[in-house]
Tab-separated table of C-alpha atoms in Angstrom:
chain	number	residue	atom	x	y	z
T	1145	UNK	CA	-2.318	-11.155	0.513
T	1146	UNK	CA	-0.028	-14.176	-0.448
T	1147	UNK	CA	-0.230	-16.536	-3.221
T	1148	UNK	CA	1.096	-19.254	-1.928
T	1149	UNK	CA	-0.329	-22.742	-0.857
T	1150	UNK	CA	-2.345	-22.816	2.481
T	1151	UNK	CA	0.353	-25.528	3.230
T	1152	UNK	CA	3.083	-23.093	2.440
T	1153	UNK	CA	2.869	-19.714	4.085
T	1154	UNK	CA	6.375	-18.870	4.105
T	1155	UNK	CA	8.030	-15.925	5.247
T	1156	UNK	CA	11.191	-15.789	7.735
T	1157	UNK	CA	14.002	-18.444	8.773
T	1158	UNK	CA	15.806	-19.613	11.620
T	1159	UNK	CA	18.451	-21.499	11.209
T	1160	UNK	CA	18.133	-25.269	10.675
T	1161	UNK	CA	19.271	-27.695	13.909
T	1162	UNK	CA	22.372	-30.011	12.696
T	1163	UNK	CA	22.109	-30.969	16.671
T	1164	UNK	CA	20.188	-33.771	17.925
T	1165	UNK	CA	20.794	-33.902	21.857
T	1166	UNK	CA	17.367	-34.511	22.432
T	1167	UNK	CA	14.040	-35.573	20.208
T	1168	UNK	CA	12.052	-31.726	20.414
T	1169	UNK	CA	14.153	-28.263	19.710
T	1170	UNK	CA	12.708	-25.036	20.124
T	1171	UNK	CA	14.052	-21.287	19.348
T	1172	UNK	CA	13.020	-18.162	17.898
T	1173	UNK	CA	13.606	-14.585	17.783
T	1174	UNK	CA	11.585	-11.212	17.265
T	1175	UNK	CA	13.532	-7.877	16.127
T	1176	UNK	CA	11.723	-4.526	15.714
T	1177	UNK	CA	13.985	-1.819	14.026
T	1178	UNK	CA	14.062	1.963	12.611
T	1179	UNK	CA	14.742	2.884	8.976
T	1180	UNK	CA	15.462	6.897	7.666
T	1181	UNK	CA	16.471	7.837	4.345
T	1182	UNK	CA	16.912	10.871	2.862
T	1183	UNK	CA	16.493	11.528	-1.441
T	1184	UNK	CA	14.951	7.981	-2.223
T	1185	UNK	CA	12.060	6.116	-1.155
T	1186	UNK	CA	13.216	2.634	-0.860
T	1187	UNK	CA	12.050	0.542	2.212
T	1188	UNK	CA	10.696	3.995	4.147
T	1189	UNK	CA	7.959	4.469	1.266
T	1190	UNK	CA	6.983	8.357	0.613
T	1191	UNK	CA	7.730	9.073	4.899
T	1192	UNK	CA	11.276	9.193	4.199
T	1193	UNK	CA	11.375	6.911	7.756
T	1194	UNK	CA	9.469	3.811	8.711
T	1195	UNK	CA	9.589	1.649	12.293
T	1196	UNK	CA	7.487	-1.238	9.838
T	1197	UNK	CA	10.746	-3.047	10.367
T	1198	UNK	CA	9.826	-5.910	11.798
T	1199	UNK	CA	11.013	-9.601	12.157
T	1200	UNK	CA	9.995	-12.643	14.173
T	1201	UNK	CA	10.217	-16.671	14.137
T	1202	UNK	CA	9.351	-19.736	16.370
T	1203	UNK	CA	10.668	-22.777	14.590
T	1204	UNK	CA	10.515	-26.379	15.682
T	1205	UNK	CA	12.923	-29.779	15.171
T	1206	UNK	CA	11.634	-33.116	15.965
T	1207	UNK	CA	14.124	-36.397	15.593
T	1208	UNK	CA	11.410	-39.263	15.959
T	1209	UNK	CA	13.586	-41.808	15.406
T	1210	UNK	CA	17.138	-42.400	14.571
T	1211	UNK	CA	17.957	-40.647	10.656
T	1212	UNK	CA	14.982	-38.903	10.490
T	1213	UNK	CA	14.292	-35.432	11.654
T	1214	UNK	CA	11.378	-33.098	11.391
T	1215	UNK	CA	11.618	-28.906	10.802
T	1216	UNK	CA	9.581	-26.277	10.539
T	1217	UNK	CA	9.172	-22.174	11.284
T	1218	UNK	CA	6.517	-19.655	11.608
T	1219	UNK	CA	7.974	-16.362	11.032
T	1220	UNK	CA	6.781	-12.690	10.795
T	1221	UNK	CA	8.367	-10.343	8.317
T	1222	UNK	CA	7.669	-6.511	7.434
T	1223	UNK	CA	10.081	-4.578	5.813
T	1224	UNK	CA	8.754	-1.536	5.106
T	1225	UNK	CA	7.556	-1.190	1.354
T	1226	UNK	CA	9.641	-4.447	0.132
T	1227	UNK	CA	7.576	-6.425	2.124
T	1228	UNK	CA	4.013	-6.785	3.636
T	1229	UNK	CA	3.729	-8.478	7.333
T	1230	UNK	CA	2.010	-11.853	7.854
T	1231	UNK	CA	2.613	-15.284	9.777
T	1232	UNK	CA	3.370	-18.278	7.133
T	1233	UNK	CA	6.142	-20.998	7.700
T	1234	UNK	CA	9.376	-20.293	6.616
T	1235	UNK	CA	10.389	-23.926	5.866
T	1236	UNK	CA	8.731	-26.987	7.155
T	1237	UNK	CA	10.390	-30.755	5.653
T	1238	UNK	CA	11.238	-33.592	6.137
T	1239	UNK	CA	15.278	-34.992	6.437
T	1240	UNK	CA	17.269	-38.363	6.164
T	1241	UNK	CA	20.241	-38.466	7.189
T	1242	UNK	CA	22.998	-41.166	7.809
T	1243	UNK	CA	26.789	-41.045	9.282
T	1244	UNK	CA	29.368	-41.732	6.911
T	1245	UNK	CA	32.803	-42.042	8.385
T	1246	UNK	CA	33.533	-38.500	9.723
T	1247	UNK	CA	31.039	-36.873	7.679
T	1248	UNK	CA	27.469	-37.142	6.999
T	1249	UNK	CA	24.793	-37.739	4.122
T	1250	UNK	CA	21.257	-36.516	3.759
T	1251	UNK	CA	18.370	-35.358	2.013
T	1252	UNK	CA	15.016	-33.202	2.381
T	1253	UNK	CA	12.108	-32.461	1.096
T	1254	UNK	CA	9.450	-29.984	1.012
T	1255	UNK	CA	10.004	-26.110	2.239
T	1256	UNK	CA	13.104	-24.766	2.316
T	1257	UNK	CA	16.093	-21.914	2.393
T	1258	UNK	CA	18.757	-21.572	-0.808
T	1259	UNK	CA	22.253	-21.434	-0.150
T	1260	UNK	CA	23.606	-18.832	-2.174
T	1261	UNK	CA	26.743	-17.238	-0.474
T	1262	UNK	CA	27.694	-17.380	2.793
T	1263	UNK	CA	23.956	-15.884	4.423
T	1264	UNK	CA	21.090	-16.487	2.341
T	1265	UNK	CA	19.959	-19.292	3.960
T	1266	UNK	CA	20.353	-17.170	7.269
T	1267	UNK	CA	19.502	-13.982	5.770
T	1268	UNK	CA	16.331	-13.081	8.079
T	1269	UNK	CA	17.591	-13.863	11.494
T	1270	UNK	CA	19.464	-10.566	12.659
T	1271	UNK	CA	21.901	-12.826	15.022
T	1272	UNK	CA	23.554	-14.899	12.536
T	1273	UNK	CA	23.819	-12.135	9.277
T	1274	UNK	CA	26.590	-9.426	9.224
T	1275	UNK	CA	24.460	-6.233	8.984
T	1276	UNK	CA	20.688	-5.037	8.762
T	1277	UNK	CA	20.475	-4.674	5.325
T	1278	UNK	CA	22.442	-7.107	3.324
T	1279	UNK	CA	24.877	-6.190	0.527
T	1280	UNK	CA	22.313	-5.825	-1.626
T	1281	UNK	CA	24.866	-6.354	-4.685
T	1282	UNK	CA	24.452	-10.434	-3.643
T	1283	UNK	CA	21.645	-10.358	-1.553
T	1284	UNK	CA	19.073	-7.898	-2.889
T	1285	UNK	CA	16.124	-7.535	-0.762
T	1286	UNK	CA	13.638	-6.549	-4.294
T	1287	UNK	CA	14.030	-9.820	-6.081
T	1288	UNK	CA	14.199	-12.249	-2.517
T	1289	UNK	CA	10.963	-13.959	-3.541
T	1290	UNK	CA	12.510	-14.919	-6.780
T	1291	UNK	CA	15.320	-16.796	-5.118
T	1292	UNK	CA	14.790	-17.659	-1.129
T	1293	UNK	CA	12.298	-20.394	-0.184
T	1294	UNK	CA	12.831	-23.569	-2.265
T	1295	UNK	CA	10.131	-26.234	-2.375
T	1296	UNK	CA	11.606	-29.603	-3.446
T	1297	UNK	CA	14.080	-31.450	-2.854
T	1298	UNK	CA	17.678	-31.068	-1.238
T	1299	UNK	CA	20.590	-33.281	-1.201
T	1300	UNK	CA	23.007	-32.272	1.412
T	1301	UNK	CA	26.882	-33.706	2.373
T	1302	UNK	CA	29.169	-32.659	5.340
T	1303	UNK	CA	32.472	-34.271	5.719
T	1304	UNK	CA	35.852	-33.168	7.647
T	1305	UNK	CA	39.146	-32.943	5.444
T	1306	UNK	CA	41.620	-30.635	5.939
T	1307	UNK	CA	41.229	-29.617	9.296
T	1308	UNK	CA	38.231	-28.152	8.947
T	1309	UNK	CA	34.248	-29.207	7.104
T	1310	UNK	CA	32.882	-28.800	3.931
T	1311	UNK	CA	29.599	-28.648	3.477
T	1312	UNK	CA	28.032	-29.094	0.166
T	1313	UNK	CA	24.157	-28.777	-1.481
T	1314	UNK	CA	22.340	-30.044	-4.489
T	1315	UNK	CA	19.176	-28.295	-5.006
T	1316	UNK	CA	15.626	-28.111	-7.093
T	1317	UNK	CA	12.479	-27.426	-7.045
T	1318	UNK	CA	10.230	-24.407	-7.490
T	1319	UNK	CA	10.590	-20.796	-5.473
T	1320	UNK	CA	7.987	-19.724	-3.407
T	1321	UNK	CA	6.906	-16.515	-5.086
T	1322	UNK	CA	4.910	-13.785	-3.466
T	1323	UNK	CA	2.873	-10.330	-4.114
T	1324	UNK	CA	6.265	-8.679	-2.960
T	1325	UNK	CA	8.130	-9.620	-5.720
T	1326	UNK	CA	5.370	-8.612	-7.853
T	1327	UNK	CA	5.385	-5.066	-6.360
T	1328	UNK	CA	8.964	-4.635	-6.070
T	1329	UNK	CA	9.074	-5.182	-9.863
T	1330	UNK	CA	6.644	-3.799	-11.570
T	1331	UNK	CA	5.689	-1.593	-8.900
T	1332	UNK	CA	1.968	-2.495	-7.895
T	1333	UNK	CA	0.555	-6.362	-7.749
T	1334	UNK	CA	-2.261	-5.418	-10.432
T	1335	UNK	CA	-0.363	-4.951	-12.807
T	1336	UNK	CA	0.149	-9.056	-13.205
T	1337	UNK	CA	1.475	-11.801	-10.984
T	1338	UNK	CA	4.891	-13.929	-11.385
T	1339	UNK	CA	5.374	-17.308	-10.916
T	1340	UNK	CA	7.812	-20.064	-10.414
T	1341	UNK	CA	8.625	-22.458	-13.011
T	1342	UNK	CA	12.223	-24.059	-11.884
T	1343	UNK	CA	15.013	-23.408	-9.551
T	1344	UNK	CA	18.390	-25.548	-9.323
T	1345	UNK	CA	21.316	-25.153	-7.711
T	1346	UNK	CA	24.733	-26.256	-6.453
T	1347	UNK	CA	26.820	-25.034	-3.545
T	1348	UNK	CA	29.990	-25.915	-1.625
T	1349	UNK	CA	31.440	-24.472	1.025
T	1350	UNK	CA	34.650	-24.951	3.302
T	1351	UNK	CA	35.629	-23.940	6.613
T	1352	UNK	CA	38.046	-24.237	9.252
T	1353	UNK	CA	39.758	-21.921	12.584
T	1354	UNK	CA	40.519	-18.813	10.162
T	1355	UNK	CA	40.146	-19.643	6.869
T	1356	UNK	CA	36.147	-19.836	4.734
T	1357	UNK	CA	35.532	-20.411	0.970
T	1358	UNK	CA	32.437	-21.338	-1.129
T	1359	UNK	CA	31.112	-21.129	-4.436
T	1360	UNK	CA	27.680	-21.534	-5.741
T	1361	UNK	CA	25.901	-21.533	-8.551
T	1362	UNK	CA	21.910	-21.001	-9.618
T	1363	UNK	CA	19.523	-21.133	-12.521
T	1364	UNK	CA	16.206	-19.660	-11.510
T	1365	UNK	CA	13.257	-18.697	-13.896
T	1366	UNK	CA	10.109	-17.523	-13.173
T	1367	UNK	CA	7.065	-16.400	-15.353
T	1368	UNK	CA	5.413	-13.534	-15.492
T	1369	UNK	CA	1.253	-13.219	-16.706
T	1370	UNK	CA	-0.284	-9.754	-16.903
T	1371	UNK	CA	-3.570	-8.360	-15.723
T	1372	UNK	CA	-5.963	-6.123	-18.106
T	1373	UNK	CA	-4.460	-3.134	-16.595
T	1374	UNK	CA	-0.952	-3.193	-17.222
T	1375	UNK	CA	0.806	-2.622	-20.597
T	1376	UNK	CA	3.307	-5.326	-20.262
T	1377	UNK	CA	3.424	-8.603	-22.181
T	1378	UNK	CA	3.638	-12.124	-21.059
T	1379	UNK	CA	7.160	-13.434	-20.601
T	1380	UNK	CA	9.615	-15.102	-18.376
T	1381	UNK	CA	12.968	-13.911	-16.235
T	1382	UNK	CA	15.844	-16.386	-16.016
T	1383	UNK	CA	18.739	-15.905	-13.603
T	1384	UNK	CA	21.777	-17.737	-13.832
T	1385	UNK	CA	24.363	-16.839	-11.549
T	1386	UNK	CA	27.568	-17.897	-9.989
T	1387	UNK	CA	28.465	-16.616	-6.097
T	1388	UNK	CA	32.247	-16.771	-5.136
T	1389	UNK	CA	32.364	-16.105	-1.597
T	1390	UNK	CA	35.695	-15.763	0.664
T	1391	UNK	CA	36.266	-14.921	4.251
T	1392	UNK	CA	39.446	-14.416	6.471
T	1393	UNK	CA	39.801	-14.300	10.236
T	1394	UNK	CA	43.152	-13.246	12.110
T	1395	UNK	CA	42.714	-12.086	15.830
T	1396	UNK	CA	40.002	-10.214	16.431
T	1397	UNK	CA	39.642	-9.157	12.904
T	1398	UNK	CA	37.691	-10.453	9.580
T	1399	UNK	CA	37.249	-9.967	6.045
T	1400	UNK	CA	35.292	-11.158	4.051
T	1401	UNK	CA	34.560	-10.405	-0.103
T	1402	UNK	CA	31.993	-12.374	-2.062
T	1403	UNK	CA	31.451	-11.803	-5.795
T	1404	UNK	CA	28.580	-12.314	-8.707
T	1405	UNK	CA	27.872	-12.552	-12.069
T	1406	UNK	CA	25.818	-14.147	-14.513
T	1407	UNK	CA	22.923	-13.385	-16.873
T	1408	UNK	CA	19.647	-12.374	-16.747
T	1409	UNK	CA	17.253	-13.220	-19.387
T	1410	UNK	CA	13.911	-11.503	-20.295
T	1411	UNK	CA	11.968	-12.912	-22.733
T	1412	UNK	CA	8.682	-10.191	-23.146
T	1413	UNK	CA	7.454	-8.210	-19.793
T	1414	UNK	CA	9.237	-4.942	-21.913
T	1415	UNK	CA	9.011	-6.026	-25.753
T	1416	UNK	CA	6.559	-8.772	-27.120
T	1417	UNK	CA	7.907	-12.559	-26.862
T	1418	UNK	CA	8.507	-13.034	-30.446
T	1419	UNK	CA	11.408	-10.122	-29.903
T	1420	UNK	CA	14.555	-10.744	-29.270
T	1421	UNK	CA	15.807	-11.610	-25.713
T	1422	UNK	CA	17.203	-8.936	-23.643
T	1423	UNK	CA	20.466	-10.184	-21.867
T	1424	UNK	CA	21.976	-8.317	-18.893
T	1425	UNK	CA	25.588	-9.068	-17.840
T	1426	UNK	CA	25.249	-8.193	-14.277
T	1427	UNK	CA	27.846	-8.128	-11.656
T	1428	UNK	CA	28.151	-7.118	-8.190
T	1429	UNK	CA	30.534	-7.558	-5.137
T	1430	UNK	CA	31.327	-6.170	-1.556
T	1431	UNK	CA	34.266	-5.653	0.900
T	1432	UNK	CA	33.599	-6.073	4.524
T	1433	UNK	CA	35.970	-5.813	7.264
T	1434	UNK	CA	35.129	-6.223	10.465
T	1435	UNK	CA	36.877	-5.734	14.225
T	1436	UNK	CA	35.917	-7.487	17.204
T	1437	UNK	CA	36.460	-5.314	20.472
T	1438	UNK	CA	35.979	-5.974	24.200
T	1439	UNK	CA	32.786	-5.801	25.470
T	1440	UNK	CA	30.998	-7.805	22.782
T	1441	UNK	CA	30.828	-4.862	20.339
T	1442	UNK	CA	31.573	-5.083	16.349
T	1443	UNK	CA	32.396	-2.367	14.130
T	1444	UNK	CA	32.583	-2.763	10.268
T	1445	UNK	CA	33.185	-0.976	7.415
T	1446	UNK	CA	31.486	-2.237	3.805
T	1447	UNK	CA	31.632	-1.208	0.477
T	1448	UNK	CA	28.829	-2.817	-2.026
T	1449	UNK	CA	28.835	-2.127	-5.385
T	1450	UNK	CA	26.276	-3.751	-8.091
T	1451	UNK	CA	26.509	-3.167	-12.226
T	1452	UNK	CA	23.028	-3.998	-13.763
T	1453	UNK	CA	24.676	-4.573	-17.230
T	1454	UNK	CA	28.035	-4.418	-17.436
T	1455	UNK	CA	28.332	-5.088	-21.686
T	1456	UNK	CA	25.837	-1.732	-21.596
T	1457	UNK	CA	27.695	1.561	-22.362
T	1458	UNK	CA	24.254	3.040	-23.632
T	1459	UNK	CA	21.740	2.751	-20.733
T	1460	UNK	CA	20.560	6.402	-20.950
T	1461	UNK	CA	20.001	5.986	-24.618
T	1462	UNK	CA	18.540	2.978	-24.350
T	1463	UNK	CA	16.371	3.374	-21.309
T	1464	UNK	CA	15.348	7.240	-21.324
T	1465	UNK	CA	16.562	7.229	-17.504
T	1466	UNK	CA	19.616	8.506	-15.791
T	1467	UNK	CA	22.310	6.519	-15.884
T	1468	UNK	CA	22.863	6.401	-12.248
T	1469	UNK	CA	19.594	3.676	-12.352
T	1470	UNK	CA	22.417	1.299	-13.744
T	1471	UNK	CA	24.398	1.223	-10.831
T	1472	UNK	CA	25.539	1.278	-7.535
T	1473	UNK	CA	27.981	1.851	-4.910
T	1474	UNK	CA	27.052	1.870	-1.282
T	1475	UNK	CA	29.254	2.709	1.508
T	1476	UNK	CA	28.504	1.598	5.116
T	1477	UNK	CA	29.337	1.992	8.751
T	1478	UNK	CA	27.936	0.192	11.192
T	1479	UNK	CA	27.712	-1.515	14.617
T	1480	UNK	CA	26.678	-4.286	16.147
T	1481	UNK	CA	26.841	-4.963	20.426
T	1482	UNK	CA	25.851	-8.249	21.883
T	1483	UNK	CA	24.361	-6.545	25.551
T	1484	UNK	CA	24.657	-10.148	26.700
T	1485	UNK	CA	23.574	-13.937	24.715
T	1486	UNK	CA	20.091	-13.284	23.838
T	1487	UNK	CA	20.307	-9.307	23.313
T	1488	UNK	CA	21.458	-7.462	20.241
T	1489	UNK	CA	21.579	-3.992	19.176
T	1490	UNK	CA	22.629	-2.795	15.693
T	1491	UNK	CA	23.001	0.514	13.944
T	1492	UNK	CA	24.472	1.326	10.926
T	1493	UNK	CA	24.673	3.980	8.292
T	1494	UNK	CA	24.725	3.970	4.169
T	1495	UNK	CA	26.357	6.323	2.009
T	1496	UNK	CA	25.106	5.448	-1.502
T	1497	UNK	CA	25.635	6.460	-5.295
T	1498	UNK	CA	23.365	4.972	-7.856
T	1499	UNK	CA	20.097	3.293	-7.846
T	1500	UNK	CA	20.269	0.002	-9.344
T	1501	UNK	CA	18.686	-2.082	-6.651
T	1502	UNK	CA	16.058	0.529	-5.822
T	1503	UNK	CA	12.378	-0.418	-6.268
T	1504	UNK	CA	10.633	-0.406	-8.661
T	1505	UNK	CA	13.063	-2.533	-11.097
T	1506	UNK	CA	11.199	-1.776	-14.454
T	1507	UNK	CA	9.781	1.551	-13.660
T	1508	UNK	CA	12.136	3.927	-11.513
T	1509	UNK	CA	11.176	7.099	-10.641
T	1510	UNK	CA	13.985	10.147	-11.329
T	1511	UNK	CA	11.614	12.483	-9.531
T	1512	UNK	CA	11.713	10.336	-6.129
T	1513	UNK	CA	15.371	8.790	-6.496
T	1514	UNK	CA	18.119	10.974	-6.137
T	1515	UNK	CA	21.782	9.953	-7.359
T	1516	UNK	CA	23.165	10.102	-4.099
T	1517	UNK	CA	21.341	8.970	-1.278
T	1518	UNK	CA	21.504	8.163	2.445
T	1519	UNK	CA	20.041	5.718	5.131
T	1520	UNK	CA	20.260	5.097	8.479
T	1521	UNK	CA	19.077	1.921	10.362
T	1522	UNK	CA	18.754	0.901	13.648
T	1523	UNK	CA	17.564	-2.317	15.459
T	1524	UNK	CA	17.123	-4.345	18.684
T	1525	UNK	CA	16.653	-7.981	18.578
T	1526	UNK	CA	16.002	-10.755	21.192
T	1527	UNK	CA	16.507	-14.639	20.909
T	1528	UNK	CA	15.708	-17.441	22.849
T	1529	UNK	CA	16.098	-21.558	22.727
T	1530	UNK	CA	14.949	-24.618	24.584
């Protein structure tokens, strides 16, 4: 079950409407896929496959009157052992918005998607992100909850310069933070429950024919409160991270590179609060390149890599695990074919070195994670709009 307010039962997104032909807008998608791994047991669970990959979303726009629209989704997700199934809304507020010359103005309020890089406010809906799974180096699937849906308030800016847009967000609030994240981390819910105290961030982003850039940046902290049964301590987790994001398009051919770092803070959880705060340099970044061929069909090669602590030289020392838990590098090949508009099939397999993004975060198991590692993934999605 789902802590979250019976107002808020957040999940999955589709993307936002920024087109107002008529008052009512309806689409949605569902997307049922196929996970193997061999040596580790993230997202397949003990199985070593899983076919509890499953997505879905209906989401609705209404523009009552002129300035002032209306959103909201209900969305399915299960994804494997990262994250339990349920319908909940994936955003649902309310938006202002006014003309201003060849740009625009706005603001929202109430549930909604982050903009970190170039796809996590897109990040569920298999037609509009790059792969299945996401470079997990920037978008890591584990700590979503601490990061995704946004309840607050968002000021918003579009304007053309350049031949092209930028687009630009001011955000706070809270994050919407589930028994996923609580599992992911610590590796069972009853061991204690985490919760939001702040998120805020900034993001800008600029596009034209061939050319995108964006940077963003995000402080996000979130508290953590143990149950009898677990030998942890009270204490908090602060993120703050800056996303640099880049894409290029020539032809029939793109590449695109986004990069992270930042800090993350733990105050207790490990040691008691009165200790001193553990700091963890973190960086991570990817290489995608991608071809276009005939016959609506995509091929791309990535390479992800992610460094938990990049100041640490001692995290076998330190830790008591295998240093491979401090890092890694993932290698992947993968397809994607549009059969026709509302169609998609994708497949796409991972070569992989380390285990710093594989659950659970605090308490890895060498016995069940393997240094190197493989997974395949398959999935077919459908779409449709009115």
């Amino acid at each position: 079950m789902k802590r979250v307010p019976s107002r808020f039962l957040g999940l999955v997104l589709l993307v936002p409407f920024h087109s107002w032909a008529s008052e009512w807008q309806f689409n949605g998608f569902v997307g049922q896929g196929y996970i193997a791994a061999d040596d580790t047991q993230f997202v397949v669970g003990e199985d070593g496959s899983t076919f509890n990959i499953t997505e879905g979303a209906f989401a609705v726009s209404w523009k009552p009157i002129e300035h002032i629209r209306i959103a909201s989704a209900l969305s399915y997700r299960q994804w494997g052992s990262l994250a339990e199934g349920g319908v909940n809304f994936d955003y649902l507020f309310v938006e202002y918005s006014h003309q201003v010359g060849e740009g625009m103005l706005g603001i929202r309020a109430g549930r909604f998607k982050n903009e970190t890089g170039f796809y996590s406010s897109t990040r569920d809906v298999p037609f509009t992100r790059p792969s299945i799974m996401l470079p997990q180096s920037i978008y890591s699937d584990y700590f979503r909850d601490a990061q995704l849906h946004i309840e607050g308030a968002d000021l918003f800016g579009m304007h053309q310069i350049w031949n092209g847009a930028l687009d630009w967000h001011v955000s706070v609030g809270k994050v919407d933070v589930t028994e996923d994240l609580d599992r992911n981390v610590l590796g069972s819910h009853k061991l204690g429950s985490f919760e939001s105290d702040r998120y805020c961030a900034a993001d800008i982003e600029f596009q034209n024919d061939s050319l995108r850039l964006g940077i963003t940046y995000y402080d996000a902290e979130i508290s953590y409160h143990p149950s009898r049964l677990a030998d942890y301590y009270p204490g908090e987790i602060r993120m703050q991270n800056w996303v640099f994001s880049g894409q290029f398009r020539y032809m029939n051919f793109e590449f695109t590179t986004e990069y992270m770092t930042g800090e993350r803070l733990i105050n207790g959880l490990i040691f008691p609060s009165m200790a001193d705060e553990l700091v963890d340099n973190g960086i991570g970044y990817y290489f995608d390149f991608r071809a276009y061929l005939p016959h609506e069909v995509e091929l791309f090669v990535r390479l992800d890599k992610h460094i938990d602590d990049a100041d640490s030289k001692d995290f076998e020392a330190i830790t008591g695990l295998p240093a491979y838990f401090s890092y890694t590098d993932d290698w992947t090949l993968g397809a994607r074919w549009f059969l026709n508009n509302d169609w998609l099939l994708a497949a796409e397999y991972h070569w992989v070195e380390g285990a710093s993004w594989v659950t659970p975060i605090l308490v890895p198991d060498p016995s069940t994670q393997s240094k190197h590692w493989s997974m395949f993934a398959l999935q077919l999605s459908y779409r449709f709009q009115w």
